[in-house]
Short mmCIF file of C-alpha atoms in Angstrom, two decimals:
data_model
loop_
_atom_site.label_atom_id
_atom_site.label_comp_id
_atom_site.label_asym_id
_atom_site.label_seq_id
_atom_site.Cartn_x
_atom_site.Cartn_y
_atom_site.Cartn_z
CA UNK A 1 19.34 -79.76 39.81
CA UNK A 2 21.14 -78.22 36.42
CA UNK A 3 23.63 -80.23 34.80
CA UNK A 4 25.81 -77.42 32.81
CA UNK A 5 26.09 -80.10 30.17
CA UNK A 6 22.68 -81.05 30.09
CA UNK A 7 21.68 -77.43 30.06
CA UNK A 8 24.04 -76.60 26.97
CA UNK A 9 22.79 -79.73 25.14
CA UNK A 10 19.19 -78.56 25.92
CA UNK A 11 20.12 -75.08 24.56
CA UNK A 12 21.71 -76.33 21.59
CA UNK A 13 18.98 -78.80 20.72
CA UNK A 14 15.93 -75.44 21.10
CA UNK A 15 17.94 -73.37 19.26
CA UNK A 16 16.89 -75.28 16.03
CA UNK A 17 13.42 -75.01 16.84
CA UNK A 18 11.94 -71.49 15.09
CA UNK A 19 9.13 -70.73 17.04
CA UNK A 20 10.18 -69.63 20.49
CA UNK A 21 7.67 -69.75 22.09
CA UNK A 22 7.58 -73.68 22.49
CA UNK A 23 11.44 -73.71 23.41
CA UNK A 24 10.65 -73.73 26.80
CA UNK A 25 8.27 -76.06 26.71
CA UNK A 26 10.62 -78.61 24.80
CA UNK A 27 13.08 -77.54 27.10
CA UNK A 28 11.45 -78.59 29.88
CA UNK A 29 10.37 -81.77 28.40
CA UNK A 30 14.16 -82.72 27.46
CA UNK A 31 15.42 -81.82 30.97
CA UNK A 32 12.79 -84.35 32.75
CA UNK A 33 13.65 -86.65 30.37
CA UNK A 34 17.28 -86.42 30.38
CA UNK A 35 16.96 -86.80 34.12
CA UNK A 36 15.13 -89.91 34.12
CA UNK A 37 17.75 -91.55 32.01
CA UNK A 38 20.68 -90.52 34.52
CA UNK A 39 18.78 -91.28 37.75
CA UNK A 40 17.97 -94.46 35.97
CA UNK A 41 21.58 -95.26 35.35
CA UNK A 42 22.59 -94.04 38.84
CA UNK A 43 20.26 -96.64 40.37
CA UNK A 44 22.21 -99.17 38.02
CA UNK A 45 25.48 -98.77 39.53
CA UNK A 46 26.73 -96.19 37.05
CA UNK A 47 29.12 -93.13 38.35
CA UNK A 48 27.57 -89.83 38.00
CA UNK A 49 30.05 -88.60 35.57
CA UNK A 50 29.73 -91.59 33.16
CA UNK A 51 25.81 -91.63 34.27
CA UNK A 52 25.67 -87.91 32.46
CA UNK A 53 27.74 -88.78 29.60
CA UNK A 54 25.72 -91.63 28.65
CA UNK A 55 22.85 -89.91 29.18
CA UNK A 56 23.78 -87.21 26.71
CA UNK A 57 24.88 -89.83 24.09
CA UNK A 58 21.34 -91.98 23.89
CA UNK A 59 19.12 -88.41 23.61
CA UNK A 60 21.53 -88.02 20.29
CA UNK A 61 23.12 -85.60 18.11
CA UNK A 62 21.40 -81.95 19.42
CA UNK A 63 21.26 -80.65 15.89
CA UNK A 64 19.29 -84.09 13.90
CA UNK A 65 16.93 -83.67 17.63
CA UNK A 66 16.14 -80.16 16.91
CA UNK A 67 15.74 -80.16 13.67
CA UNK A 68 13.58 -83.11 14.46
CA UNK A 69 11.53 -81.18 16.92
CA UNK A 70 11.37 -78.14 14.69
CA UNK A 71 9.41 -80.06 12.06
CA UNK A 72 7.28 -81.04 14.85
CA UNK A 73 6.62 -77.47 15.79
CA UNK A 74 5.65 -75.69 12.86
CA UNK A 75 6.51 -71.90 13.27
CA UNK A 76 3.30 -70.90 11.05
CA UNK A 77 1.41 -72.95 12.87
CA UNK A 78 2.68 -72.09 15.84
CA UNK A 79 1.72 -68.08 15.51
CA UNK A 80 -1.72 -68.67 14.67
CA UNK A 81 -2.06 -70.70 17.67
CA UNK A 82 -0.40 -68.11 20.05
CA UNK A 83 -2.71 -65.66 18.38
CA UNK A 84 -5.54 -67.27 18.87
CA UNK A 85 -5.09 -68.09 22.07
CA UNK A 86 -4.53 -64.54 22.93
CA UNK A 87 -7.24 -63.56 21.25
CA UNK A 88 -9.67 -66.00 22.99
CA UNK A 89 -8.90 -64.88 26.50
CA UNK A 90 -9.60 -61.36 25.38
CA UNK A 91 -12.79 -62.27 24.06
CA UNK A 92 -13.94 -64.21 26.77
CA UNK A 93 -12.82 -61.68 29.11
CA UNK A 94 -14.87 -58.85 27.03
CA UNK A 95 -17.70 -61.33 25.19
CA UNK A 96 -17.70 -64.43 26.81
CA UNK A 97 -17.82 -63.40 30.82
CA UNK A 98 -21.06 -61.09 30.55
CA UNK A 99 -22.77 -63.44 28.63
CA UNK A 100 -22.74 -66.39 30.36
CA UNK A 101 -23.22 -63.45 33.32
CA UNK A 102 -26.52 -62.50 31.78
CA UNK A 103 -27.64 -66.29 30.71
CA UNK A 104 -26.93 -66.94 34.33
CA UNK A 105 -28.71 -64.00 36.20
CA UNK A 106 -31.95 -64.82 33.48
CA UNK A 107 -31.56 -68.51 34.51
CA UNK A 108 -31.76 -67.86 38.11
CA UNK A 109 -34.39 -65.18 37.69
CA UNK A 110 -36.51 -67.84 35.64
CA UNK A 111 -35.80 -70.50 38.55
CA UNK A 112 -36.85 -68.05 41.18
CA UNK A 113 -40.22 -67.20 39.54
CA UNK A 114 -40.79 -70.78 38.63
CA UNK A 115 -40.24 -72.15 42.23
CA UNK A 116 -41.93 -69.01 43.65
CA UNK A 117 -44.92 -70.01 41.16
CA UNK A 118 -44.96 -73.69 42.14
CA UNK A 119 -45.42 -72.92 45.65
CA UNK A 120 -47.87 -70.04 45.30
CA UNK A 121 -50.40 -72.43 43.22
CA UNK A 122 -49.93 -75.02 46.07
CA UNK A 123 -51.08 -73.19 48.16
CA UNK A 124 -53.40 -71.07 46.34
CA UNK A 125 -56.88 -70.94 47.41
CA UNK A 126 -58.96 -73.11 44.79
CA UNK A 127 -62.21 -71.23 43.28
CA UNK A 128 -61.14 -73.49 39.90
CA UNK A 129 -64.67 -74.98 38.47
CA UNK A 130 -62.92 -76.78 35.43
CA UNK A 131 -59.86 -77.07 34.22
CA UNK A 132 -59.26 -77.61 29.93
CA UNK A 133 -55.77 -79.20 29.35
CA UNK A 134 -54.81 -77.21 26.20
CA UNK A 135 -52.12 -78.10 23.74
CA UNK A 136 -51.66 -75.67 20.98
CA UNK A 137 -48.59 -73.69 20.15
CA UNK A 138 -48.16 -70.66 16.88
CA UNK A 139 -45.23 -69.85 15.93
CA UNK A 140 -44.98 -65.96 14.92
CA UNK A 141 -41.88 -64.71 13.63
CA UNK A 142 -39.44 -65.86 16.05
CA UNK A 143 -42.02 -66.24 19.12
CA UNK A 144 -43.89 -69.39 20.20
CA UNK A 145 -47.30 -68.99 21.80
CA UNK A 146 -48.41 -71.96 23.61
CA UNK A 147 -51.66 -72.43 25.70
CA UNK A 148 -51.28 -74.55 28.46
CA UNK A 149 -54.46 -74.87 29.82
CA UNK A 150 -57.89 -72.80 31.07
CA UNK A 151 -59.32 -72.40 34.01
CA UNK A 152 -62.89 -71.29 34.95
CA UNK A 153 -63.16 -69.35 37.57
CA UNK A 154 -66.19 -69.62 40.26
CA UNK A 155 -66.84 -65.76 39.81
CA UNK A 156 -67.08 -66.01 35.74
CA UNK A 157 -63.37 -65.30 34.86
CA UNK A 158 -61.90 -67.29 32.60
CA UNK A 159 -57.70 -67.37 32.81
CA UNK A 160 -55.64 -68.65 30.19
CA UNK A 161 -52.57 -69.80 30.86
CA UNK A 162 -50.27 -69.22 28.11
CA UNK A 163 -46.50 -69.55 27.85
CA UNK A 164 -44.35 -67.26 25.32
CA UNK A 165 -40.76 -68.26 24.37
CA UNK A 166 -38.29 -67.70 21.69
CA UNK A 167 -37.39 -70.51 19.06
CA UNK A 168 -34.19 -71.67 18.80
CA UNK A 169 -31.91 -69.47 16.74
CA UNK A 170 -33.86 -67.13 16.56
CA UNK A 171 -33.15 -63.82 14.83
CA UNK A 172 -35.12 -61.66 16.37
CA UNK A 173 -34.23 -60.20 19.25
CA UNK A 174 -33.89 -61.66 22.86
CA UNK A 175 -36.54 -60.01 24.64
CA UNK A 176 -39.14 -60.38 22.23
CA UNK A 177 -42.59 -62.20 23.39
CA UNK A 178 -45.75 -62.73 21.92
CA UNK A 179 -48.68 -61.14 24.30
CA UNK A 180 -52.58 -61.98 24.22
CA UNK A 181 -52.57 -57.86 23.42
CA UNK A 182 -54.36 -57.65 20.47
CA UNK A 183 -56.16 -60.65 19.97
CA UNK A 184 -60.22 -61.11 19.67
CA UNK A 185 -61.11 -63.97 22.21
CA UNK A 186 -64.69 -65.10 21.59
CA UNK A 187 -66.49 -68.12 22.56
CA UNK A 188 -68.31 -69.16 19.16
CA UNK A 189 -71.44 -67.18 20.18
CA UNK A 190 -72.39 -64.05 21.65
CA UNK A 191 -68.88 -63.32 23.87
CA UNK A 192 -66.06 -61.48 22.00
CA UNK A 193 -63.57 -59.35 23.74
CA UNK A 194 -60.63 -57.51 23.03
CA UNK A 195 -57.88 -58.15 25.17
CA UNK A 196 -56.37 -54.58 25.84
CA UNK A 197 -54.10 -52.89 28.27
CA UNK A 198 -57.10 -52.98 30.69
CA UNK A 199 -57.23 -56.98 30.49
CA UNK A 200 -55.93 -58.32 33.96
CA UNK A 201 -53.51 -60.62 33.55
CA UNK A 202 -50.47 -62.21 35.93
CA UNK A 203 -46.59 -62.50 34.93
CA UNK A 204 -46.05 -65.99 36.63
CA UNK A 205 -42.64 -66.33 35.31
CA UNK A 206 -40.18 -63.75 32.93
CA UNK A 207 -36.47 -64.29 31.69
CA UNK A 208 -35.98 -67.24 29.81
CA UNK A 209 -39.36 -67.66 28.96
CA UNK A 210 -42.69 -66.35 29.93
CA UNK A 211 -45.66 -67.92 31.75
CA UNK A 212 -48.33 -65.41 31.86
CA UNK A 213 -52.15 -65.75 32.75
CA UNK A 214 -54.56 -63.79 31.38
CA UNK A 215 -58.26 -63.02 33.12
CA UNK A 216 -61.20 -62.65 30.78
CA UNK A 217 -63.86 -61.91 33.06
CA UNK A 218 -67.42 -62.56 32.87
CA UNK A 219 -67.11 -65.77 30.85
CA UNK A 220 -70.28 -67.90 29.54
CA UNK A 221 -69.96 -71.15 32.02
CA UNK A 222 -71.75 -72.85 29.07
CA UNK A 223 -69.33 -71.83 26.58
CA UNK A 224 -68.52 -74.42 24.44
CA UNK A 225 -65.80 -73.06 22.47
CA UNK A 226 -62.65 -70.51 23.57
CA UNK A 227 -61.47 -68.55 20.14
CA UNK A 228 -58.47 -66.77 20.13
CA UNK A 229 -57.71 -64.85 17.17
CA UNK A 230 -54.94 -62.87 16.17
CA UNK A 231 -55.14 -60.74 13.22
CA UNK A 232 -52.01 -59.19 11.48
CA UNK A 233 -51.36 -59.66 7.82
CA UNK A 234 -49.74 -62.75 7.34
CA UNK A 235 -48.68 -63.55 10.55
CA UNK A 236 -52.99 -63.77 11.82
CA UNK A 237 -54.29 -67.26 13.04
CA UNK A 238 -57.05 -68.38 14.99
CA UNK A 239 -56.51 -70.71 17.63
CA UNK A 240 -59.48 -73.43 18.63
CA UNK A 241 -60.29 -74.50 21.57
CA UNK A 242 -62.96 -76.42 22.77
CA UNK A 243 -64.26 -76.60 26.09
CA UNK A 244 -65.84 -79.86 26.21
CA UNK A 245 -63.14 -82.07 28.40
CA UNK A 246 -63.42 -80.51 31.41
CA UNK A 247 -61.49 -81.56 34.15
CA UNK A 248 -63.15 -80.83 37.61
CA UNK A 249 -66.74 -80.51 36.05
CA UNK A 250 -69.31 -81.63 38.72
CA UNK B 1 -2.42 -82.00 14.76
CA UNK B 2 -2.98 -81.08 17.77
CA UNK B 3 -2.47 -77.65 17.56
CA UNK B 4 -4.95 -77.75 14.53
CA UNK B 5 -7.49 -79.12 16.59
CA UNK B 6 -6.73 -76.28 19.31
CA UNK B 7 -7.00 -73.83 16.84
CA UNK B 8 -10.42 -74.98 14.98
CA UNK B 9 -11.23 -75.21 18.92
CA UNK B 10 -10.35 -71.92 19.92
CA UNK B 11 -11.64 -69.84 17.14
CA UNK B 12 -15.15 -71.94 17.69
CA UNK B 13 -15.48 -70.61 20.99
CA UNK B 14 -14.54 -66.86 20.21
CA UNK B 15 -17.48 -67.53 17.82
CA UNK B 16 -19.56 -68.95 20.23
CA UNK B 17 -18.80 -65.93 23.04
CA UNK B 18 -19.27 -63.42 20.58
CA UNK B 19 -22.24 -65.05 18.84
CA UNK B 20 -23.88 -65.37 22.60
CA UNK B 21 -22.91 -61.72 23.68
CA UNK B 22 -24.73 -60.57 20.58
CA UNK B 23 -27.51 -63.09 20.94
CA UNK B 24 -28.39 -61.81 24.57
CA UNK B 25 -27.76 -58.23 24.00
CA UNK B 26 -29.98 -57.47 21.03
CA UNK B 27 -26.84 -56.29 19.43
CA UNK B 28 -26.41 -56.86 15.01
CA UNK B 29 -23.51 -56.24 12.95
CA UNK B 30 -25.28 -53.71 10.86
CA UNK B 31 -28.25 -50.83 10.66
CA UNK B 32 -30.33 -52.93 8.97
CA UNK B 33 -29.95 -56.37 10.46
CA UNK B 34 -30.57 -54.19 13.51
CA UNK B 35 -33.77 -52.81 11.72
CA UNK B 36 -35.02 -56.17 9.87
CA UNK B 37 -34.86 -58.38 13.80
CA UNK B 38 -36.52 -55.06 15.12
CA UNK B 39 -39.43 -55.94 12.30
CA UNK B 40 -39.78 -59.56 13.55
CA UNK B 41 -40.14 -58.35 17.20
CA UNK B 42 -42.78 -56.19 16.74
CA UNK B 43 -44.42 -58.75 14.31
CA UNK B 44 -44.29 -56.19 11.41
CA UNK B 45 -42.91 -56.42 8.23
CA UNK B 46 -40.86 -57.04 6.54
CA UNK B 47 -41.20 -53.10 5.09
CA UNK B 48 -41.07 -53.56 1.12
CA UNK B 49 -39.42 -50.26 0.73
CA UNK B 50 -37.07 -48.61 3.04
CA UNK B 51 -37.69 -44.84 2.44
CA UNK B 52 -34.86 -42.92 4.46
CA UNK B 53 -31.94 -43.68 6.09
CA UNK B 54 -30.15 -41.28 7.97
CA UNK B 55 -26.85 -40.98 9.51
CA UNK B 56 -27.42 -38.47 12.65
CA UNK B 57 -24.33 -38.27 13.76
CA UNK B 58 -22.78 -39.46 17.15
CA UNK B 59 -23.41 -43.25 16.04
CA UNK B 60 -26.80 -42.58 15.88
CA UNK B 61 -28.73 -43.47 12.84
CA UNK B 62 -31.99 -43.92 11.84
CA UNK B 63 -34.39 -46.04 8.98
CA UNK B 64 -38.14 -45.57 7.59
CA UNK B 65 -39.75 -48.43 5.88
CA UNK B 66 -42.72 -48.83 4.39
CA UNK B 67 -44.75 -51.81 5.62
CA UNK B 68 -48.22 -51.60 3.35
CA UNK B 69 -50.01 -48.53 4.09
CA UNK B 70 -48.03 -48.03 7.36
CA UNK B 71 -44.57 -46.67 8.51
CA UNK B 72 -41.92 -48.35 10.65
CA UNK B 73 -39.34 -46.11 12.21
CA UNK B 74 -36.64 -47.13 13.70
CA UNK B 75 -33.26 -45.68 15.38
CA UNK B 76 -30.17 -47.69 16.29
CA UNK B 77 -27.11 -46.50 17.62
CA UNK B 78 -23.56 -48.15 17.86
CA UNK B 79 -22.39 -49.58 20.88
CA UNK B 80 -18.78 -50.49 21.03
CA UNK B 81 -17.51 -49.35 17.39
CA UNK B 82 -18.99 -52.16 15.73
CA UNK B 83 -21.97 -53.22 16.69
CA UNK B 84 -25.78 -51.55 16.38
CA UNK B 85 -28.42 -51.53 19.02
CA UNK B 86 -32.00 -50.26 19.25
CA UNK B 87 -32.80 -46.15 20.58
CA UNK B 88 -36.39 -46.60 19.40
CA UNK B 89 -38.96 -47.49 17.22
CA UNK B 90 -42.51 -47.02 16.12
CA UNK B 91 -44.95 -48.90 14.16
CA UNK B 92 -47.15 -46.02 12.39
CA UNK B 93 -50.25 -47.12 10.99
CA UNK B 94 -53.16 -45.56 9.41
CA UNK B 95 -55.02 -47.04 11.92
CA UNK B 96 -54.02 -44.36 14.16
CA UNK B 97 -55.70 -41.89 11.69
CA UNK B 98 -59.26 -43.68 12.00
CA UNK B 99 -58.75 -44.10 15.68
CA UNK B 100 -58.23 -40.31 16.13
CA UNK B 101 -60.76 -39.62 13.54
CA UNK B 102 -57.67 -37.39 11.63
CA UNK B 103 -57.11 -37.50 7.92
CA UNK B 104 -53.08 -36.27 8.33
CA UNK B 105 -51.05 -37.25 10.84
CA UNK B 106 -47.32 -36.83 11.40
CA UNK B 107 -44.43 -37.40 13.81
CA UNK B 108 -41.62 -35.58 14.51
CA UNK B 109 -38.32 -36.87 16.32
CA UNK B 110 -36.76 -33.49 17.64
CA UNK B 111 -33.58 -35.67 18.95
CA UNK B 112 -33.00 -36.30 14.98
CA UNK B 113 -34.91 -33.71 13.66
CA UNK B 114 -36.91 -35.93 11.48
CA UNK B 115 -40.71 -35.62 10.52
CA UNK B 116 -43.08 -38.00 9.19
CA UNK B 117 -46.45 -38.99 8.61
CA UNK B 118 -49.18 -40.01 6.49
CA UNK B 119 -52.52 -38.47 4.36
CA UNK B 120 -55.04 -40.50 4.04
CA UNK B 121 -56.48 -38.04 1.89
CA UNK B 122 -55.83 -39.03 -2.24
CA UNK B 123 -54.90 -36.23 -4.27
CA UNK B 124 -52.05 -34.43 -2.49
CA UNK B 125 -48.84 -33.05 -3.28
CA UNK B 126 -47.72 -30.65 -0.67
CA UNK B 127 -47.78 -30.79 3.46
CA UNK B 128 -47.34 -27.66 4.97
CA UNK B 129 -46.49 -28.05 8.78
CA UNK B 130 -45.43 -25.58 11.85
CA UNK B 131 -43.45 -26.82 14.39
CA UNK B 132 -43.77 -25.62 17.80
CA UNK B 133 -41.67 -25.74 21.05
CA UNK B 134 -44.06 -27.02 24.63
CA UNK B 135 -44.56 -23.45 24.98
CA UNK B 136 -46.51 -23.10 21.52
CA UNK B 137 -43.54 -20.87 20.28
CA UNK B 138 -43.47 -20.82 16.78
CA UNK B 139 -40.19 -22.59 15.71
CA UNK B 140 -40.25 -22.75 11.77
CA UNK B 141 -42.48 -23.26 9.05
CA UNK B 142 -41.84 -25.78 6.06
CA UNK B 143 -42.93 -27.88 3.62
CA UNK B 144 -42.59 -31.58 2.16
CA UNK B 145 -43.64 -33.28 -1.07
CA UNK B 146 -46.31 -36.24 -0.33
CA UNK B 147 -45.92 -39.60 -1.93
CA UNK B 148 -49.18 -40.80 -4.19
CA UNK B 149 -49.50 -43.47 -1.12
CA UNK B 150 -49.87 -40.10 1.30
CA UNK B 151 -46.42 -40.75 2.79
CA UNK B 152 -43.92 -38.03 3.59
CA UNK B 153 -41.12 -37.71 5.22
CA UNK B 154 -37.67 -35.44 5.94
CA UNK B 155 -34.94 -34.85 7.41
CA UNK B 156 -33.00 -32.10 8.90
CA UNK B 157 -36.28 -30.23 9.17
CA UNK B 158 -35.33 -27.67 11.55
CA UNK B 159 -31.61 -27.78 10.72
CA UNK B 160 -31.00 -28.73 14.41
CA UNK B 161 -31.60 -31.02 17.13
CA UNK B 162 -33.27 -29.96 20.19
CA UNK B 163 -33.29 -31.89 23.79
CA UNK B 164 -36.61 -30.34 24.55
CA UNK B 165 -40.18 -31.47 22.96
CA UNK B 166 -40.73 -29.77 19.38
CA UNK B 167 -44.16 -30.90 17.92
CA UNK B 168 -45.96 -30.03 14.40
CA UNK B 169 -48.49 -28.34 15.85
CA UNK B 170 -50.30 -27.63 12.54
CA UNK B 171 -49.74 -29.75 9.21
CA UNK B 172 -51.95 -28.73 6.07
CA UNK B 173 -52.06 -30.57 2.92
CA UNK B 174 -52.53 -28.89 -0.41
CA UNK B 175 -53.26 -30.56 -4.11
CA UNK B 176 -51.06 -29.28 -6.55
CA UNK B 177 -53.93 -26.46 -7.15
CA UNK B 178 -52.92 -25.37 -3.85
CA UNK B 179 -56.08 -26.16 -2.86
CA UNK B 180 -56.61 -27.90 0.95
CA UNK B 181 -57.90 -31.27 1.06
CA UNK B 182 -56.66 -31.86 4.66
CA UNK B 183 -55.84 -30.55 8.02
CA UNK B 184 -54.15 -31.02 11.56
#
């Protein structure tokens, strides 16, 4: 309920305060307030009248509060934080919403093909002689290559499953991965292929990273060595792998 | 103080939303931030010289570096007033000379009317190329200066830019004799 007198004391004590934009605020602050002191003397016996003028005397002099509650609300202050308020919710709106948008949509795309994989190699029909835990990562530019493991195949083929990802911070760009394309793999002795277009390989998982599989058929079975090597200027390496723990081996 | 912490606060998170947008949208605050993260996708790089840079108009513009022996072209265009993204690239490398058994090559970008290429040939001065429409309709006749490394480039070959295929059909290159050491 407005109390004209409380309203004109509230009035009197904002218009001291410079930046109008927290009047309101104060405002409302110094009504509830105000109106906890009278219902409190109310419930003490007090008349209204007498209630309201009492009330009006302990909040003090309206020109020492406002000028109280001006220095608490800096005007300078006070415009930078309107503005950058503002200019948050625009950015969000324009920046903020599509990108957490597309980080969501990639995130669900990645859990989809991740799941999907999960229960695909489950129940996948196992022609897997041996199985070589790998666990060797390269960093090139902004790109991590990491082999995860080999497989040998009963029909020769030799996958290698490889994940690509971006390092954090990277300043590349977003969609960048490292591929097997280009690289020599040889096994130490008389196998060496180029992995090309033609190379089979399977996409197990794309978006926030990738889990890919690559097929090298006609593989030694006595290899003892898996070579990948990756030639280009100063970003070449040659990754090592040997074959000799072999899970699965009979 | 608290509305100091709101606004350090705030004005991190515009970062942060902008920062991301850009992050996940390939999107730089300049041609050639846009050009140097292009580099590091395509493992290439960085170019040691960058030998044209062209403004095509329509917030299109293009770069040419030099990476070694090769070429890396690259076109952005603006998105949004401010900000650059990719149109294409190429990584061209003398490599594609020995694989096509050719001792000139060249490209040229009809959309920006912009030719290069590379002689692998030492010795030259002068390329001398025709460009052609898909028909094989002769379109002009020019010439370039080649580079001691065999590079050469241009711009505003034609003096226009076309929405259908324009190719060189023919390139020549001369020694400053005017004698021919190469051909396409």
């Amino acid at each position: 309920m407005e109390r004209e007198h409380f309203e004109k004391y509230i009035k009197d004590v904002t218009s001291h305060v410079r930046f109008r934009f927290d009047r309101r605020g104060i405002a409302e602050e110094l009504r509830e307030h105000m109106e906890d002191l009278y219902e409190d003397l109310l419930s003490q016996g007090i008349e209204a009248e007498q209630a309201e003028e009492l009330a009006l005397e302990w909040m003090g002099d309206s020109e020492e509060v406002g000028k109280a509650l001006d220095a608490e609300h800096n005007p300078v202050l006070g415009w930078i934080w309107l503005f950058c308020r503002r200019a948050l919710i625009l950015i969000f709106l324009f920046f903020g919403i599509p990108a957490l948008f597309g980080v969501s949509c990639t995130a669900l795309m990645t859990g989809y093909d991740a799941v999907d994989t999960f229960f695909t190699e489950l129940y996948a029909e196992n022609d897997v002689v041996y199985t070589v835990d790998v666990d060797q990562k390269v960093k090139i530019d902004d790109t991590v290559f990491s082999v995860k493991n080999l497989k040998y195949h009963e029909d020769g083929t030799m996958e290698i499953r490889y994940l690509s990802y971006r390092s954090p911070f990277w300043r590349g760009m977003y969609n960048s991965r490292f591929s097997l394309y280009d690289c020599e793999i040889n096994n130490g002795a008389e196998y060496v292929k180029e992995v090309d277009d033609w190379t089979e390989d399977t996409y197990h998982v794309q978006g926030l990273y990738w889990d890919i599989s690559a097929y090298l058929e006609d593989f030694p079975e006595d290899s003892q060595w898996l070579n990948i090597i990756y030639e280009n200027g100063e970003r070449s390496f040659t990754m090592e792998i040997p074959l000799t723990q072999k899970e699965g081996e009979e | 103080m608290k509305r100091k912490k709101q606004i350090v606060l705030y004005l991190l998170l515009m970062a942060v939303c902008v920062w991301g947008y850009l992050w996940l949208h390939d999107l730089k605050l300049s041609a050639e931030a846009y050009f140097r993260a292009s580099e590091r996708m395509d493992h290439v790089g960085p170019c040691e010289e960058i030998l044209a840079e062209l403004d095509c108009g329509d917030g299109k513009y293009l770069m040419l570096g030099r990476d070694g022996e090769n070429l890396y072209y690259c076109m952005m265009e603006r998105r949004r007033g401010i900000f650059w993204t990719g149109a294409g690239r190429e990584y061209f490398t003398r490599s594609y000379l020995e694989e096509y058994d050719q001792k000139i090559m060249a490209r040229y970008y009809w959309t920006h009317d912009f030719l290069f290429g590379i002689c692998t040939e030492d010795g030259v001065a002068e390329v001398s190329f025709r460009l052609e429409d898909g028909e094989e309709n002769l379109l002009m006749e020019g010439t370039l200066p080649v580079r001691e490394d065999g590079i050469f480039f241009g711009g505003n070959i034609h003096g226009t830019v076309s929405e259908e295929a324009v190719y060189p059909a023919t390139l020549i290159a001369t020694d400053k004799d005017g004698n021919i050491v190469a051909e396409y």
